[in-house]
Amino acid sequence: MTHNEPTSSALSDDEPFLTDNHLPDEDDFVLSEVHMVPSNLSPYTQTTTITPFHFPNHNLSINIHHRLATPLDLVGQQVWNGALLMIDFILSHTDLFRDKVVCEIGAGTGIVSVVCGKKEVGCLKVFGTDLDDRGILELCRLNVKDSGVVDVVEVYPVDLLDDNCPIFIADQLPSDEARGWPFEAVEEFHTSCSVLLACDVIYDEPITFAFVRRMPALLTAGRILFLSLEKRIVFTTSQMETRAPAVDYLFETIEAFNADRDELGLAEVKWERVRFEGDTTRGALVELWKFWL
């Protein structure tokens, strides 16, 4: 069983600030439980920290630059349990990834893309993608560079709200660079990418809606998507029960989209829960799902 042991943290003075100068109140920050260890400095520190992540069953260790507490719109600069569950799955099922072209949607720090780029996994090419906003891509590229996987992992912008993002348009390849993607990368995505990854992207309804809206385009050409998520439980007084509203919204939205696609005679998005040995190591509320057309 693989696991992560953050053993120490260190600040780097060479890294740029990754947020605006005017930060929200501390009450508006969120902190991943991955970073809740005694050795960490104040979670509200303005700079990045470096944490080693160890996967001893697979003889793999990597150092990741990340932020501690961040406002909600910058949570991608932290490492979350969903990403660690995805790594556990990848390292336990390298046959699904070796020699494959993989694209991660919402790569954040890039920790999952970095692992995919390591020889222990053996991906042919990895596209790590996220918003080109307030240093998110720079942080991802920093981790790719420092982890020695620049020959395998390429980092490009993807905005789920952008209808002109080239990976969402399969029938019209650009003749030149488009939205920060060189032509060769767009072509390789559409002709060779077979596996999609997404971790911890289900937490905000507008983002979830945009993600579901892109699923049919992303899942064309026989691609499969592995999605890890953490069920954040709340108690509803109206129904007097515990719910995971973000996850409920995800599947309700997919079902609504499928109903529309069925009326048009289009393939529906299908899904199933993925279970594997050690899949509860990151907590009972962290789950892995597979999607396809």
Coordinates of C-alpha atoms in Angstrom, one line a residue:
M1 CA 0.0 0.0 0.0
T2 CA 1.4 3.4 -0.9
H3 CA 1.3 6.4 1.3
N4 CA 2.6 9.9 1.8
E5 CA 4.7 11.0 4.7
P6 CA 5.4 14.8 4.6
T7 CA 8.5 14.8 6.8
S8 CA 9.6 18.5 6.6
S9 CA 8.9 21.8 5.0
A10 CA 11.3 24.4 3.7
L11 CA 10.8 27.9 2.2
S12 CA 12.4 28.9 -1.0
D13 CA 13.4 32.5 -1.4
D14 CA 13.8 32.2 -5.2
E15 CA 10.2 31.6 -6.0
P16 CA 7.8 34.4 -7.0
F17 CA 4.8 35.2 -4.9
L18 CA 1.9 33.3 -6.4
T19 CA -1.0 35.4 -5.2
D20 CA -2.1 39.0 -5.4
N21 CA -0.7 41.5 -3.0
H22 CA -4.1 42.1 -1.5
L23 CA -5.1 38.8 0.1
P24 CA -8.5 37.9 1.7
D25 CA -9.0 37.7 5.4
E26 CA -7.7 34.6 7.0
D27 CA -11.2 33.3 7.6
D28 CA -11.6 33.1 3.8
F29 CA -8.6 30.7 3.4
V30 CA -8.8 26.9 3.2
L31 CA -6.1 24.4 4.1
S32 CA -5.8 20.8 2.8
E33 CA -5.5 18.3 5.6
V34 CA -2.4 16.9 3.7
H35 CA -0.6 20.0 5.0
M36 CA -1.8 19.8 8.6
V37 CA 1.4 18.5 10.1
P38 CA 3.3 20.0 13.1
S39 CA 6.5 20.7 11.1
N40 CA 4.7 23.2 8.8
L41 CA 5.0 26.9 9.4
S42 CA 2.0 29.2 9.7
P43 CA -0.5 28.1 7.0
Y44 CA -1.0 31.8 6.1
T45 CA 2.6 32.2 4.9
Q46 CA 2.8 34.2 1.7
T47 CA 5.4 32.1 -0.1
T48 CA 5.6 28.5 -1.2
T49 CA 6.9 25.6 0.8
I50 CA 8.6 22.3 -0.3
T51 CA 7.3 19.0 1.0
P52 CA 8.7 15.5 0.2
F53 CA 6.2 12.9 -0.7
H54 CA 7.2 9.3 -0.3
F55 CA 5.6 6.2 -2.0
P56 CA 7.8 3.5 -0.5
N57 CA 6.1 0.5 -2.0
H58 CA 7.1 1.8 -5.4
N59 CA 10.5 3.2 -4.4
L60 CA 9.5 6.7 -5.4
S61 CA 10.0 10.0 -3.7
I62 CA 9.3 13.5 -5.1
N63 CA 9.6 17.0 -3.7
I64 CA 6.7 19.3 -4.4
H65 CA 6.5 23.1 -4.2
H66 CA 3.1 24.2 -2.9
R67 CA 1.2 26.8 -0.9
L68 CA -0.3 26.1 2.4
A69 CA -3.6 27.9 3.1
T70 CA -5.1 29.6 0.1
P71 CA -8.3 31.3 -0.9
L72 CA -10.8 29.0 -2.6
D73 CA -9.9 30.1 -6.1
L74 CA -6.3 29.1 -5.6
V75 CA -6.7 25.7 -3.9
G76 CA -4.9 24.2 -6.9
Q77 CA -1.7 25.5 -5.3
Q78 CA -2.1 23.0 -2.5
V79 CA -1.9 19.2 -2.5
W80 CA -5.1 17.3 -1.7
N81 CA -6.0 13.8 -0.8
G82 CA -7.7 13.2 -4.1
A83 CA -4.4 13.7 -5.9
L84 CA -2.7 11.2 -3.5
L85 CA -5.4 8.6 -4.1
M86 CA -4.9 9.1 -7.8
I87 CA -1.2 8.5 -7.4
D88 CA -1.8 5.4 -5.4
F89 CA -4.0 4.1 -8.2
I90 CA -1.5 5.0 -10.9
L91 CA 1.4 3.4 -9.2
S92 CA -0.7 0.2 -8.5
H93 CA -1.9 0.0 -12.2
T94 CA 1.0 1.2 -14.3
D95 CA -0.1 -1.1 -17.1
L96 CA -2.9 1.4 -17.7
F97 CA -0.5 4.2 -18.2
R98 CA 2.8 2.9 -19.6
D99 CA 3.5 4.2 -23.1
K100 CA 0.2 6.2 -23.0
V101 CA -0.4 9.8 -23.8
V102 CA -2.1 11.2 -20.7
C103 CA -3.8 14.6 -20.0
E104 CA -4.5 15.9 -16.5
I105 CA -7.3 18.5 -16.3
G106 CA -6.7 20.9 -13.4
A107 CA -3.2 19.8 -12.6
G108 CA -2.6 22.4 -9.8
T109 CA 0.8 21.8 -8.3
G110 CA 1.4 19.1 -11.0
I111 CA 2.1 16.3 -8.5
V112 CA 0.0 13.8 -10.4
S113 CA 1.5 14.8 -13.8
V114 CA 5.0 14.6 -12.3
V115 CA 4.4 11.0 -11.1
C116 CA 3.0 10.1 -14.5
G117 CA 6.2 11.4 -16.0
K118 CA 8.5 9.3 -13.9
K119 CA 10.0 6.1 -15.3
E120 CA 8.2 4.1 -12.6
V121 CA 5.0 4.8 -14.5
G122 CA 6.4 5.3 -18.0
C123 CA 3.9 7.5 -19.7
L124 CA 4.9 8.4 -23.3
K125 CA 3.7 12.0 -22.9
V126 CA 1.8 13.9 -20.2
F127 CA -0.1 17.2 -20.6
G128 CA -0.5 18.9 -17.3
T129 CA -3.2 21.6 -17.7
D130 CA -4.8 24.3 -15.5
L131 CA -5.9 27.9 -15.6
D132 CA -3.2 30.4 -16.6
D133 CA -3.9 32.6 -13.6
R134 CA -1.9 34.0 -10.7
G135 CA 1.0 31.7 -10.9
I136 CA -0.8 28.3 -11.1
L137 CA 0.9 27.2 -14.3
E138 CA 4.3 28.6 -13.2
L139 CA 4.0 26.5 -10.0
C140 CA 3.2 23.4 -12.0
R141 CA 6.1 24.0 -14.4
L142 CA 8.5 24.6 -11.4
N143 CA 7.6 21.1 -10.0
V144 CA 7.9 19.5 -13.5
K145 CA 11.4 21.1 -13.9
D146 CA 12.6 20.3 -10.4
S147 CA 11.4 16.7 -10.7
G148 CA 13.3 16.1 -13.8
V149 CA 10.4 15.2 -16.1
V150 CA 10.5 18.1 -18.6
D151 CA 11.1 15.6 -21.4
V152 CA 7.8 13.9 -20.7
V153 CA 5.5 16.4 -19.1
E154 CA 4.3 19.6 -20.9
V155 CA 2.2 22.2 -19.1
Y156 CA -0.4 24.2 -21.0
P157 CA -3.4 26.4 -20.1
V158 CA -6.9 25.0 -20.1
D159 CA -10.0 27.1 -19.1
L160 CA -13.1 25.0 -18.8
L161 CA -15.1 28.1 -19.7
D162 CA -13.3 28.8 -22.9
D163 CA -15.1 27.4 -25.9
N164 CA -12.1 28.0 -28.1
C165 CA -9.7 25.9 -26.0
P166 CA -8.1 23.7 -28.7
I167 CA -8.5 20.4 -26.8
F168 CA -12.3 20.9 -26.8
I169 CA -12.4 21.2 -30.6
A170 CA -11.7 17.8 -32.2
D171 CA -12.9 18.6 -35.8
Q172 CA -10.8 21.8 -36.4
L173 CA -7.1 21.7 -35.5
P174 CA -5.4 25.1 -35.4
S175 CA -2.8 25.8 -38.0
D176 CA -0.6 27.5 -35.5
E177 CA -0.3 28.1 -31.7
A178 CA -3.8 28.4 -30.1
R179 CA -4.5 29.5 -26.6
G180 CA -1.0 28.8 -25.5
W181 CA -0.9 25.3 -27.1
P182 CA 1.6 24.7 -30.0
F183 CA 0.1 22.9 -33.0
E184 CA 2.1 19.8 -32.4
A185 CA 0.8 19.4 -28.8
V186 CA -2.8 19.9 -30.0
E187 CA -2.4 17.4 -32.7
E188 CA -0.8 14.8 -30.3
F189 CA -3.7 15.3 -27.8
H190 CA -6.3 14.7 -30.4
T191 CA -4.6 11.8 -32.2
S192 CA -2.8 10.0 -29.3
C193 CA -4.2 10.9 -25.9
S194 CA -6.2 8.0 -24.5
V195 CA -6.3 8.7 -20.7
L196 CA -7.6 11.7 -18.9
L197 CA -7.1 12.5 -15.2
A198 CA -8.7 15.0 -12.9
C199 CA -8.3 15.3 -9.1
D200 CA -10.2 17.4 -6.6
V201 CA -12.0 19.6 -9.3
I202 CA -15.5 18.9 -7.8
Y203 CA -15.9 21.6 -5.2
D204 CA -17.6 24.6 -6.9
E205 CA -20.9 24.3 -8.8
P206 CA -19.9 26.6 -11.8
I207 CA -16.7 24.7 -12.2
T208 CA -18.4 21.3 -11.9
F209 CA -21.0 22.4 -14.5
A210 CA -18.3 23.5 -16.9
F211 CA -16.4 20.3 -16.3
V212 CA -19.4 18.1 -17.1
R213 CA -20.2 20.2 -20.2
R214 CA -16.7 19.4 -21.6
M215 CA -16.9 15.7 -20.8
P216 CA -18.3 14.6 -24.2
A217 CA -15.6 16.4 -26.1
L218 CA -12.9 15.1 -23.9
L219 CA -14.1 11.6 -24.0
T220 CA -14.3 11.2 -27.7
A221 CA -12.0 8.9 -29.6
G222 CA -12.4 6.2 -26.9
R223 CA -10.7 8.2 -24.1
I224 CA -11.4 7.3 -20.5
L225 CA -11.3 9.7 -17.6
F226 CA -10.3 8.8 -14.0
L227 CA -11.6 11.4 -11.5
S228 CA -10.7 11.5 -7.9
L229 CA -12.9 13.5 -5.5
E230 CA -13.4 14.0 -1.8
K231 CA -16.9 13.9 -0.4
R232 CA -17.4 16.9 1.8
I233 CA -20.3 16.0 4.1
V234 CA -22.8 18.5 5.4
F235 CA -26.0 18.0 7.5
T236 CA -29.1 19.3 5.9
T237 CA -31.8 20.5 8.3
S238 CA -34.4 20.4 5.5
Q239 CA -33.9 16.7 4.9
M240 CA -32.4 15.8 8.3
E241 CA -29.6 13.8 6.8
T242 CA -26.0 14.0 5.8
R243 CA -25.2 14.8 2.2
A244 CA -22.2 15.5 0.0
P245 CA -23.7 18.3 -2.1
A246 CA -20.8 18.9 -4.5
V247 CA -20.7 15.2 -5.4
D248 CA -24.5 15.0 -5.7
Y249 CA -24.4 18.0 -8.0
L250 CA -21.8 16.3 -10.2
F251 CA -23.9 13.2 -10.9
E252 CA -27.2 15.1 -11.1
T253 CA -25.6 17.4 -13.8
I254 CA -24.3 14.4 -15.7
E255 CA -27.7 12.8 -15.7
A256 CA -29.3 16.0 -16.9
F257 CA -26.8 16.3 -19.7
N258 CA -27.3 12.6 -20.6
A259 CA -31.0 13.2 -20.9
D260 CA -30.4 16.0 -23.4
R261 CA -27.9 13.8 -25.3
D262 CA -30.3 10.9 -25.4
E263 CA -33.0 13.0 -27.1
L264 CA -30.4 14.0 -29.7
G265 CA -29.3 10.4 -30.3
L266 CA -25.8 11.1 -28.9
A267 CA -23.7 8.8 -26.7
E268 CA -24.2 9.3 -23.0
V269 CA -21.5 9.6 -20.4
K270 CA -21.2 6.4 -18.4
W271 CA -19.4 6.0 -15.1
E272 CA -18.4 3.5 -12.4
R273 CA -16.7 3.6 -9.0
V274 CA -13.1 2.3 -9.2
R275 CA -12.0 0.2 -6.2
F276 CA -8.5 -1.2 -5.7
E277 CA -6.4 -2.5 -2.9
G278 CA -5.6 0.4 -0.6
D279 CA -8.2 2.7 -2.0
T280 CA -9.3 3.8 1.6
T281 CA -5.7 4.8 2.6
R282 CA -6.5 8.4 2.0
G283 CA -9.7 8.3 3.9
A284 CA -13.2 6.8 3.5
L285 CA -14.5 10.0 1.9
V286 CA -11.9 10.1 -0.9
E287 CA -13.2 8.2 -4.0
L288 CA -12.0 7.3 -7.5
W289 CA -14.4 7.2 -10.5
K290 CA -14.1 6.2 -14.1
F291 CA -16.0 7.9 -17.0
W292 CA -16.4 7.0 -20.7
L293 CA -18.8 7.4 -23.6

